[in-house]
Tab-separated table of C-alpha atoms in Angstrom:
chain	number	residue	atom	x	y	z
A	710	UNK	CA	97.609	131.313	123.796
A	711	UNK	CA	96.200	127.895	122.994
A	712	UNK	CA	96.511	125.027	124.473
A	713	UNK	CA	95.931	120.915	123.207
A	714	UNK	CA	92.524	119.907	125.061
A	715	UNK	CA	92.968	117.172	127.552
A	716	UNK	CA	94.047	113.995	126.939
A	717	UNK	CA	92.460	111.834	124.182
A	718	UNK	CA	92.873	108.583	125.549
A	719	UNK	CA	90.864	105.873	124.378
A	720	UNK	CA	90.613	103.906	127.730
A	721	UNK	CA	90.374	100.657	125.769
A	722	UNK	CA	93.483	100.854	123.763
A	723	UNK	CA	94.946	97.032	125.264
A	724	UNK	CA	91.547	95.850	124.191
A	725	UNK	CA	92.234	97.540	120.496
A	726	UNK	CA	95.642	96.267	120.245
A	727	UNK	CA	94.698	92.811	121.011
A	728	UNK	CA	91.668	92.725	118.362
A	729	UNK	CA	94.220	94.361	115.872
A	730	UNK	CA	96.590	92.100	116.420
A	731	UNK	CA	94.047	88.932	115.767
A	732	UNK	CA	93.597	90.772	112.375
A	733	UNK	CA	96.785	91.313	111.405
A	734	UNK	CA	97.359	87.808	111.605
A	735	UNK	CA	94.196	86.995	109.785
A	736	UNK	CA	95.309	89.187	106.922
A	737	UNK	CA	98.317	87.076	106.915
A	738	UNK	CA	96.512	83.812	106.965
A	739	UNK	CA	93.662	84.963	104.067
A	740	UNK	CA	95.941	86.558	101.681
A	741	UNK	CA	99.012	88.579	103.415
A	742	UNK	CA	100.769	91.119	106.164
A	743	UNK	CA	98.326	94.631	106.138
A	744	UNK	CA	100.128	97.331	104.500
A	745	UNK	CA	99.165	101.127	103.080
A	746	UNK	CA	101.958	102.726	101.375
A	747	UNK	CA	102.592	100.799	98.199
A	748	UNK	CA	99.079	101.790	96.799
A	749	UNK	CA	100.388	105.666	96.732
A	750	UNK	CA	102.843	104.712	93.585
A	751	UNK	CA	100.457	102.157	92.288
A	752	UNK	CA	98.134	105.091	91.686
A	753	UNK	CA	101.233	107.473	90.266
A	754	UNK	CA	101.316	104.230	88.264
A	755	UNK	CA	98.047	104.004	86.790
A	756	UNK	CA	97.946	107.801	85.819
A	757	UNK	CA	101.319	107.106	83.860
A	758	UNK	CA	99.782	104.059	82.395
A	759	UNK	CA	96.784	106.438	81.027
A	760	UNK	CA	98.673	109.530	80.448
A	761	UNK	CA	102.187	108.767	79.291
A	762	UNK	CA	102.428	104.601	79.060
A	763	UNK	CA	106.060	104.802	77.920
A	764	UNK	CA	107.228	106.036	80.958
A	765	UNK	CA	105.360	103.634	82.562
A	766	UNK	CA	106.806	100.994	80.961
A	767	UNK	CA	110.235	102.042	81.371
A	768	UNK	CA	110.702	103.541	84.938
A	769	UNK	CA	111.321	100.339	86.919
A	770	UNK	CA	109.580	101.492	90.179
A	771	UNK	CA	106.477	101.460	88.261
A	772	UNK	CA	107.112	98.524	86.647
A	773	UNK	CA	107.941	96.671	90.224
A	774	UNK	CA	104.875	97.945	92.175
A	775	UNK	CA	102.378	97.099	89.511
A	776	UNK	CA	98.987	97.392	89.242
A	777	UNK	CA	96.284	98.853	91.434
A	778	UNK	CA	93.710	95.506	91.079
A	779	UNK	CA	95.238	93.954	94.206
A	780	UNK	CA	94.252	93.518	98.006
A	781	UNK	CA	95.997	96.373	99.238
A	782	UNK	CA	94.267	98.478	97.629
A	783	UNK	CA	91.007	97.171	98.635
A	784	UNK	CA	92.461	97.709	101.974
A	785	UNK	CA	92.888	101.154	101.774
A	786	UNK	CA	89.503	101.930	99.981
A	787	UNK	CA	87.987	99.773	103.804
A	788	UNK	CA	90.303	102.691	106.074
A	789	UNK	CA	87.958	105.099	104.644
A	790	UNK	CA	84.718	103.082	105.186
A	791	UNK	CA	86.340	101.934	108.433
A	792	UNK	CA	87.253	105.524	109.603
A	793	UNK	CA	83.545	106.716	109.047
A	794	UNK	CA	81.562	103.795	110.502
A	795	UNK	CA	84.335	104.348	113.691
A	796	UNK	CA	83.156	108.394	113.544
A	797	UNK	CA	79.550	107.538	114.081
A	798	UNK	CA	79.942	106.240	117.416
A	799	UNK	CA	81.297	109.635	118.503
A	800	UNK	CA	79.093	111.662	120.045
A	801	UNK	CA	81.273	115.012	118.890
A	802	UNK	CA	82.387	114.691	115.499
A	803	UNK	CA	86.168	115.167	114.610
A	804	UNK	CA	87.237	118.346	114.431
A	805	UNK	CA	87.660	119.405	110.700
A	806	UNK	CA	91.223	121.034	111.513
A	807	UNK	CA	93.206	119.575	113.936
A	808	UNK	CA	96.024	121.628	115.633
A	809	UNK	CA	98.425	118.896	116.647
A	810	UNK	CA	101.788	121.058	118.628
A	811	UNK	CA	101.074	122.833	121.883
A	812	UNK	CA	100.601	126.004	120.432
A	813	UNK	CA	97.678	126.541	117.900
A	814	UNK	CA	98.364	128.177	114.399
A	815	UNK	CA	95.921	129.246	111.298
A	816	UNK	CA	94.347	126.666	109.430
A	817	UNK	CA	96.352	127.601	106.169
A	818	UNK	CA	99.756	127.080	108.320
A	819	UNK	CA	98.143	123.635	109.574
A	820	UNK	CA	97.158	122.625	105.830
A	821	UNK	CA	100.886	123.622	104.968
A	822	UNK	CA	102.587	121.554	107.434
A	823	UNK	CA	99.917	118.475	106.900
A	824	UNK	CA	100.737	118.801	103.262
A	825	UNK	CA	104.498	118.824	103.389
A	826	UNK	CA	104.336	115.811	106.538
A	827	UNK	CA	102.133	114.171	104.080
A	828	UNK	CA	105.605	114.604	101.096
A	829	UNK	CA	108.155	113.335	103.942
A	830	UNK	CA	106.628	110.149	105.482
A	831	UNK	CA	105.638	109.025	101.867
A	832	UNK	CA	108.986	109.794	100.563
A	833	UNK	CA	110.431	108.160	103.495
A	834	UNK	CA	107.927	104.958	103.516
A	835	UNK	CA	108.982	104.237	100.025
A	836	UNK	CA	112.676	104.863	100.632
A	837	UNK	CA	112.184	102.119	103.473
A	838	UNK	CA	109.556	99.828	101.364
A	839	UNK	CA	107.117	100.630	103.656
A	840	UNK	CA	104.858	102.527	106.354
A	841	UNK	CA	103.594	101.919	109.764
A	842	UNK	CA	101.313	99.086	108.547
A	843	UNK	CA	103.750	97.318	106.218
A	844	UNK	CA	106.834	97.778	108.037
A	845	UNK	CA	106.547	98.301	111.508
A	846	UNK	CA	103.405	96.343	112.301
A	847	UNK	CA	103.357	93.993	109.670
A	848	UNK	CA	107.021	93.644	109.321
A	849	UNK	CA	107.950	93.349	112.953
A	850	UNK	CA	105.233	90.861	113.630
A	851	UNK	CA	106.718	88.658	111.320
A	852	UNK	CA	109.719	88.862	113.035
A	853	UNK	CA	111.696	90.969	109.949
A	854	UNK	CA	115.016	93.219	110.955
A	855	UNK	CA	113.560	95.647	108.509
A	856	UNK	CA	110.674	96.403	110.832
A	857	UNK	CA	112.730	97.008	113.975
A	858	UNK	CA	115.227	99.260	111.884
A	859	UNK	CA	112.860	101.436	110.104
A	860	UNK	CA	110.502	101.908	113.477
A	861	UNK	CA	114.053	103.056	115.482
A	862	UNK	CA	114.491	105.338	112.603
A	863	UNK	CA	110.752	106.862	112.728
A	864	UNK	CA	110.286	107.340	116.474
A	865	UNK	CA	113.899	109.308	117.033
A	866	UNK	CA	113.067	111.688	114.204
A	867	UNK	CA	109.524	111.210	115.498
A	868	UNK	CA	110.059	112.250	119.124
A	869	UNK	CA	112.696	114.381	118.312
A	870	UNK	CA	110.662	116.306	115.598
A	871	UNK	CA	107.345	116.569	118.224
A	872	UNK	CA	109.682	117.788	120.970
A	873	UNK	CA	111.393	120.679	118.438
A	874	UNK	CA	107.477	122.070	117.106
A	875	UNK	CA	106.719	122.390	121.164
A	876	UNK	CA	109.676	123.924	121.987
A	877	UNK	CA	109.717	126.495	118.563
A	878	UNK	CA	105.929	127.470	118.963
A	879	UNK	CA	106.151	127.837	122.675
A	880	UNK	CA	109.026	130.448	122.389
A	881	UNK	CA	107.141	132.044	119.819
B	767	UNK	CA	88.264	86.679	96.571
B	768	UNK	CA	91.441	88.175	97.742
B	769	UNK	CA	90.334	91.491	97.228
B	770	UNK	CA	87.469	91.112	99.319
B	771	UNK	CA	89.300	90.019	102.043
B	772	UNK	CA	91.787	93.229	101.548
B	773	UNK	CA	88.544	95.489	101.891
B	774	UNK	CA	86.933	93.893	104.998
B	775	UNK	CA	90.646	93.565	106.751
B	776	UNK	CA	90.918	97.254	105.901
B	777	UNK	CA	87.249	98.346	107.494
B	778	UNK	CA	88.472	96.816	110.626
B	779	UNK	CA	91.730	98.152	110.400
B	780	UNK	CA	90.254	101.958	109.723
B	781	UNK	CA	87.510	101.006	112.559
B	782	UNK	CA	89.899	100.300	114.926
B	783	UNK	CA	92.409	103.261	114.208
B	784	UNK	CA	89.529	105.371	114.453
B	785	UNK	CA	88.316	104.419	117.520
B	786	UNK	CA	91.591	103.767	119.500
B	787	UNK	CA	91.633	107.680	118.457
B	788	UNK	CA	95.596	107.211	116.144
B	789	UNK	CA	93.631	109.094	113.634
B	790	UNK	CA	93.911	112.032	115.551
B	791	UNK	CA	97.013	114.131	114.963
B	792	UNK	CA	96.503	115.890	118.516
B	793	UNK	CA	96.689	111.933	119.835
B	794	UNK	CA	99.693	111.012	118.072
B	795	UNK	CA	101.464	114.321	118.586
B	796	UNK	CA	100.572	114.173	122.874
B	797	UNK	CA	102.449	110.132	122.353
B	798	UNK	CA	105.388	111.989	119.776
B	799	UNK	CA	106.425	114.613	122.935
B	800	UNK	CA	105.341	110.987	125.478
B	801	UNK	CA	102.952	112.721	127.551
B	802	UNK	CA	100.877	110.135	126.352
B	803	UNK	CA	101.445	106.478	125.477
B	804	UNK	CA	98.286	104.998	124.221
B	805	UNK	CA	98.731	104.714	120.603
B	806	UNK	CA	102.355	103.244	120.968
B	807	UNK	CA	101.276	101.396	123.482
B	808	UNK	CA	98.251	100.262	120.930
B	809	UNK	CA	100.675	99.667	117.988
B	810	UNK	CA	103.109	97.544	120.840
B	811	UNK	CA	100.137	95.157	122.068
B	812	UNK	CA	99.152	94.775	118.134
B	813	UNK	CA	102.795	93.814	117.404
B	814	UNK	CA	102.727	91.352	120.160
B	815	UNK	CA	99.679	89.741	119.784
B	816	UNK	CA	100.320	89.272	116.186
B	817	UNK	CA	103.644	87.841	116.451
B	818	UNK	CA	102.226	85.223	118.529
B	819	UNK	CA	99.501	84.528	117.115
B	820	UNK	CA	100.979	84.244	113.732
B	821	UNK	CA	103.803	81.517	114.461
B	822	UNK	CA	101.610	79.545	116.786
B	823	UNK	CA	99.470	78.988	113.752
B	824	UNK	CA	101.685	78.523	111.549
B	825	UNK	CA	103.034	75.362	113.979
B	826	UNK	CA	99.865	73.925	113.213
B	827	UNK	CA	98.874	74.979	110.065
B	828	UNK	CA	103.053	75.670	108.426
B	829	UNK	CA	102.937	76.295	104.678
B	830	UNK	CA	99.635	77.971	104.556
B	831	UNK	CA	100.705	81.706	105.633
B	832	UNK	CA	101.120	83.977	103.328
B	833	UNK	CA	103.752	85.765	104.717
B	834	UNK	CA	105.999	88.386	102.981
B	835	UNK	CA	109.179	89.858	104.607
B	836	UNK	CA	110.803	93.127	103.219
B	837	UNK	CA	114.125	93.002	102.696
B	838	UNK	CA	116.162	95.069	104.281
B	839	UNK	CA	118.320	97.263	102.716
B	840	UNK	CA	120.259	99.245	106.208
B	841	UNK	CA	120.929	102.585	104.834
B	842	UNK	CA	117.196	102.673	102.854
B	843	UNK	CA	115.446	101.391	105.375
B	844	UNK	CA	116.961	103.498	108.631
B	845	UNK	CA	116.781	106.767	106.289
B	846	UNK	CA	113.219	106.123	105.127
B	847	UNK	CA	112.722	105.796	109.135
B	848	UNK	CA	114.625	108.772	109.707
B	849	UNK	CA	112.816	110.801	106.933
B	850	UNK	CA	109.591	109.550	107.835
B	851	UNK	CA	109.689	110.378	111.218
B	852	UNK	CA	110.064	113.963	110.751
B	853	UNK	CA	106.838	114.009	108.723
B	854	UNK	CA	104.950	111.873	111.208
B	855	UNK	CA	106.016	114.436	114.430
B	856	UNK	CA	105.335	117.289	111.747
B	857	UNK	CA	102.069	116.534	110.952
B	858	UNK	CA	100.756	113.453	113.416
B	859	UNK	CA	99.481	111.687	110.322
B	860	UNK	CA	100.750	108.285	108.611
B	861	UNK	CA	99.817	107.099	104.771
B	862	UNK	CA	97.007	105.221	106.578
B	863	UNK	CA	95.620	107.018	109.594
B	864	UNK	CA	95.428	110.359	107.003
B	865	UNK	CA	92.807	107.984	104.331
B	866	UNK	CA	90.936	106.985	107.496
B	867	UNK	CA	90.761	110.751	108.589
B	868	UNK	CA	89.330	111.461	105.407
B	869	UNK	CA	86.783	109.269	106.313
B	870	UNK	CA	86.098	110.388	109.422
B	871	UNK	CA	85.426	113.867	107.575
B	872	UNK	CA	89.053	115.657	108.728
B	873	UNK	CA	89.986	118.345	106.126
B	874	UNK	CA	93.655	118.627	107.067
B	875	UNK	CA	93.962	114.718	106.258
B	876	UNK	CA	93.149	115.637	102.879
B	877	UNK	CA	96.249	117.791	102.879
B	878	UNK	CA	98.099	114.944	103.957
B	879	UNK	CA	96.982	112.602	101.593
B	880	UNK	CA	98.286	115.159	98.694
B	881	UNK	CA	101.121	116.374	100.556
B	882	UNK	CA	101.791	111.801	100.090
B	883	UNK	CA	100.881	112.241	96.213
B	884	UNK	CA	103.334	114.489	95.366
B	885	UNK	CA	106.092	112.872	97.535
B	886	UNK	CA	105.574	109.522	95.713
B	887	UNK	CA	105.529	111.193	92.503
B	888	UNK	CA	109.080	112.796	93.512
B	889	UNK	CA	110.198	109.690	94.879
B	890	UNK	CA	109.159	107.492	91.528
B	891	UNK	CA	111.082	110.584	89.284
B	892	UNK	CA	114.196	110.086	91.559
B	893	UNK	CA	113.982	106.151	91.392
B	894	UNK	CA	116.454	105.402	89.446
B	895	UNK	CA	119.224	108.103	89.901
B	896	UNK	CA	118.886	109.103	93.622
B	897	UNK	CA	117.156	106.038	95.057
B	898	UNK	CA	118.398	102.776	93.063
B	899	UNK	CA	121.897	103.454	94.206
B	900	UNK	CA	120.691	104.260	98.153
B	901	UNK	CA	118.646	100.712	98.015
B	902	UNK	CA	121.463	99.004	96.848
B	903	UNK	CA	123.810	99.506	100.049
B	904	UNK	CA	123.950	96.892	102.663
B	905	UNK	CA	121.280	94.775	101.630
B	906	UNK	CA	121.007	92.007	103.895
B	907	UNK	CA	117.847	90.926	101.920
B	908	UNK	CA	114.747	89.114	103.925
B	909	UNK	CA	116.369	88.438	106.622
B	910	UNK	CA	114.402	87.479	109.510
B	911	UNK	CA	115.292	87.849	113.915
B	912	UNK	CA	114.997	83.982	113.223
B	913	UNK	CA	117.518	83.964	110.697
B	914	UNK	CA	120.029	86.021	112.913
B	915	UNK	CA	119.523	83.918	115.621
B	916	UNK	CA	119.194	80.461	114.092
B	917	UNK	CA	116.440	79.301	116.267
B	918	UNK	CA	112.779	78.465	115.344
B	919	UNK	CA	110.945	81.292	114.538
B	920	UNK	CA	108.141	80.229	117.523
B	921	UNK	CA	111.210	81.466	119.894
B	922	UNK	CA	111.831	85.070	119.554
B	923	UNK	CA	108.144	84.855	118.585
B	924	UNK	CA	107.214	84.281	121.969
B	925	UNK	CA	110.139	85.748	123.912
B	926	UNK	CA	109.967	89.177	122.142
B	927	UNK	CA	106.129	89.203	122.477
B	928	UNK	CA	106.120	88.360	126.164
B	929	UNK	CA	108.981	91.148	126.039
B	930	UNK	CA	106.348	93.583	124.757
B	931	UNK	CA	103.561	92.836	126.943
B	932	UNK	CA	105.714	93.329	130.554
B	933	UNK	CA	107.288	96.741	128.729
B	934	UNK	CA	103.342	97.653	127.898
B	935	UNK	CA	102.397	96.461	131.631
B	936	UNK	CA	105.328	98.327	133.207
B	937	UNK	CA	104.955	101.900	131.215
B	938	UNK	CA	102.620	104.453	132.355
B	939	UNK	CA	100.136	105.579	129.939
B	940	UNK	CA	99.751	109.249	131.101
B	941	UNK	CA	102.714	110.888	131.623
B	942	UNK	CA	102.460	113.606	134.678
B	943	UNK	CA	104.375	116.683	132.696
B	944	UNK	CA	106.468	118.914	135.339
C-alpha cells in the first residue's frame, strides 16, 4: 500500500504570500484584480467564432465574455512560462503523475479523476463568475461578499471531498 | 500595453505558485484533509497583504485603481463554491495551478486542463436554460464588506487583514495526525 511522501512544505510560504500579495495589488493598480477562469469560455468563444459564428453571436455567455485579445489572457499564457522558470530551480523535477489521496491508484484512474475535477471546478468557477484567482483572492482582497461566499462554498466541499477520497481508498 | 502587463503579472503569479509548491496536487490535497496548512495559509497572507495594500493606495492615489468587483448572485455564487470544491478535493488542481503544471511538465494537469474545456463548453450550452435562471436569484449585485457596513473601505481593509495575519500566526502549519 502506498503512501503520500512527506510533507511538501515550502518553508517560505509567509514570504510567498506577502510577494503575491504586493502583485495582486499591482495587477490592480496597472490594469486590474488577477483572474484565470474567464479565458476557458473566451477560448470556447473563439472556436465558435471560427467554426459556427451564429452561435456565437447569439448565445449571450459568449457574447458577455468576449474576446480572447485581453490581459487575462496574457496572464494565463505567463502561469505557463511562470510554472517552468519556477521548475528549474528544483533540483527533482515534478513528478509527471501525481497521486494526490492517501492511497495511490493507476495513472489512467488518476487521468480520469484529474479530467472530471478539471469539468467540476470549471463548471463551478463559471457558475460563481470566478476561480481561486478572480474570486477568492482577487475578490476578497477587494473586500467583495462574493469572494467570502464562494471560498466558504469551495473549502466545505473541498475538505469534505479530500476527507471522503482518504477515507474510500483507505477502506479499499 | 495592458497586455503586457497581464503576461509579466502572470509569470510571477505561475513563479510563485510553483514555487510555494500549490501546483502540486499531493500539496493541496495534504492542506484539503488539514494535515497541512501552507498553501491556505499562502492564499490567507496573499489576501491580507493585498487588501491592505490595495486601499492604502488607493487613499493616496483614489480614482486610479482599476478595481472590478463581481457581483454576487447568493445561490450562483455559493453553488459554484460548492461545485467547485468537489473538483478541487477530487483532483488538487484549480483553472490556474493545472496551466502552471503544464508548465512545470505535469501530464495529469493536462487532464485537468481538458477535463476544464469540456466543463465550460457544457456550462456555455446550458447558459441560458439551466444557468440564466440560477444567476438571476438573490442578486445583491457588487456589493462590497464596505457597502454592508457603511464604513470606509480602509476599515474592514485593515481590521479583516490584521484578522488574517493573527489567524495565520496562531494556526499550526503541520498538523501532528493521530
Amino acid at each position: 500500500m502506498n503512501t503520500t511522501p512527506a510533507p511538501l512544505t515550502a518553508p517560505n510560504w509567509a514570504k510567498l504570500g506577502v510577494i503575491f500579495g504586493f502583485v495582486g495589488a499591482l495587477s490592480i493598480l496597472l490594469w486590474g484584480p488577477i483572474g484565470v477562469s474567464g479565458t476557458y469560455p473566451r477560448l470556447i468563444g473563439e472556436f465558435f467564432r471560427a467554426f459556427d459564428p451564429s452561435y456565437a453571436e447569439t448565445n449571450p455567455y459568449l457574447v458577455r465574455m468576449g474576446s480572447l485579445l485581453r490581459p487575462e489572457t496574457f496572464l494565463v499564457l505567463g502561469l505557463v512560462i511562470g510554472g517552468f522558470l519556477g521548475a528549474r530551480r528544483d533540483v527533482e523535477k515534478a513528478p509527471k503523475v501525481e497521486m494526490p489521496h492517501v492511497v495511490a491508484t493507476s495513472d489512467a484512474r488518476r487521468y480520469t479523476e484529474a479530467f472530471l475535477a478539471g469539468f467540476l471546478i470549471l463548471f463551478g468557477a463559471r457558475l460563481a463568475g470566478g476561480c481561486t484567482s478572480g474570486l477568492i483572492i482577487s475578490g476578497m482582497t477587494q473586500l467583495s461578499i462574493a469572494g467570502f461566499v464562494f471560498a466558504a462554498g469551495v473549502f466545505a466541499t473541498g475538505i469534505g471531498t479530500a476527507k471522503l477520497m482518504q477515507a474510500l481508498r483507505a477502506g479499499n | 500595453m495592458a497586455n503586457i502587463y497581464g503576461l509579466i503579472i502572470g509569470i510571477a503569479m505561475g513563479f510563485l505558485i510553483q514555487r510555494v509548491r500549490a501546483s502540486s496536487p499531493a500539496v493541496i490535497l495534504q492542506n484539503l484533509r488539514l494535515e497541512n496548512l501552507s498553501i491556505i495559509k499562502f492564499m490567507a497572507m496573499t489576501i491580507a497583504v493585498g487588501m491592505m495594500v490595495t486601499y492604502t493606495l488607493n487613499l493616496f492615489i483614489p480614482n486610479l485603481l482599476h478595481f472590478d468587483i463581481k457581483p454576487t448572485y447568493l445561490l450562483g455564487v455559493l453553488l459554484g463554491g460548492l461545485i467547485f470544491g468537489v473538483g478541487f478535493g477530487l483532483g488538487g488542481y484549480c483553472p490556474g495551478t493545472c496551466v502552471v503544471g503544464i508548465g512545470e511538465g505535469r501530464r495529469d494537469a493536462w487532464f485537468a486542463l481538458g477535463g476544464g474545456i469540456v466543463g465550460t463548453l457544457v456550462f456555455t450550452l446550458v447558459y441560458t436554460s439551466v444557468i440564466q435562471p440560477i444567476v438571476a436569484v438573490m442578486d445583491f449585485g457588487r456589493i462590497t464588506v464596505q457597502d454592508l457596513l457603511h464604513v470606509p473601505a480602509i476599515v474592514p481593509a485593515l481590521v479583516i487583514g490584521v484578522l488574517f495575519l493573527v489567524v495565520i500566526k496562531l494556526l499550526p502549519t503541520e498538523i501532528k495526525q493521530a
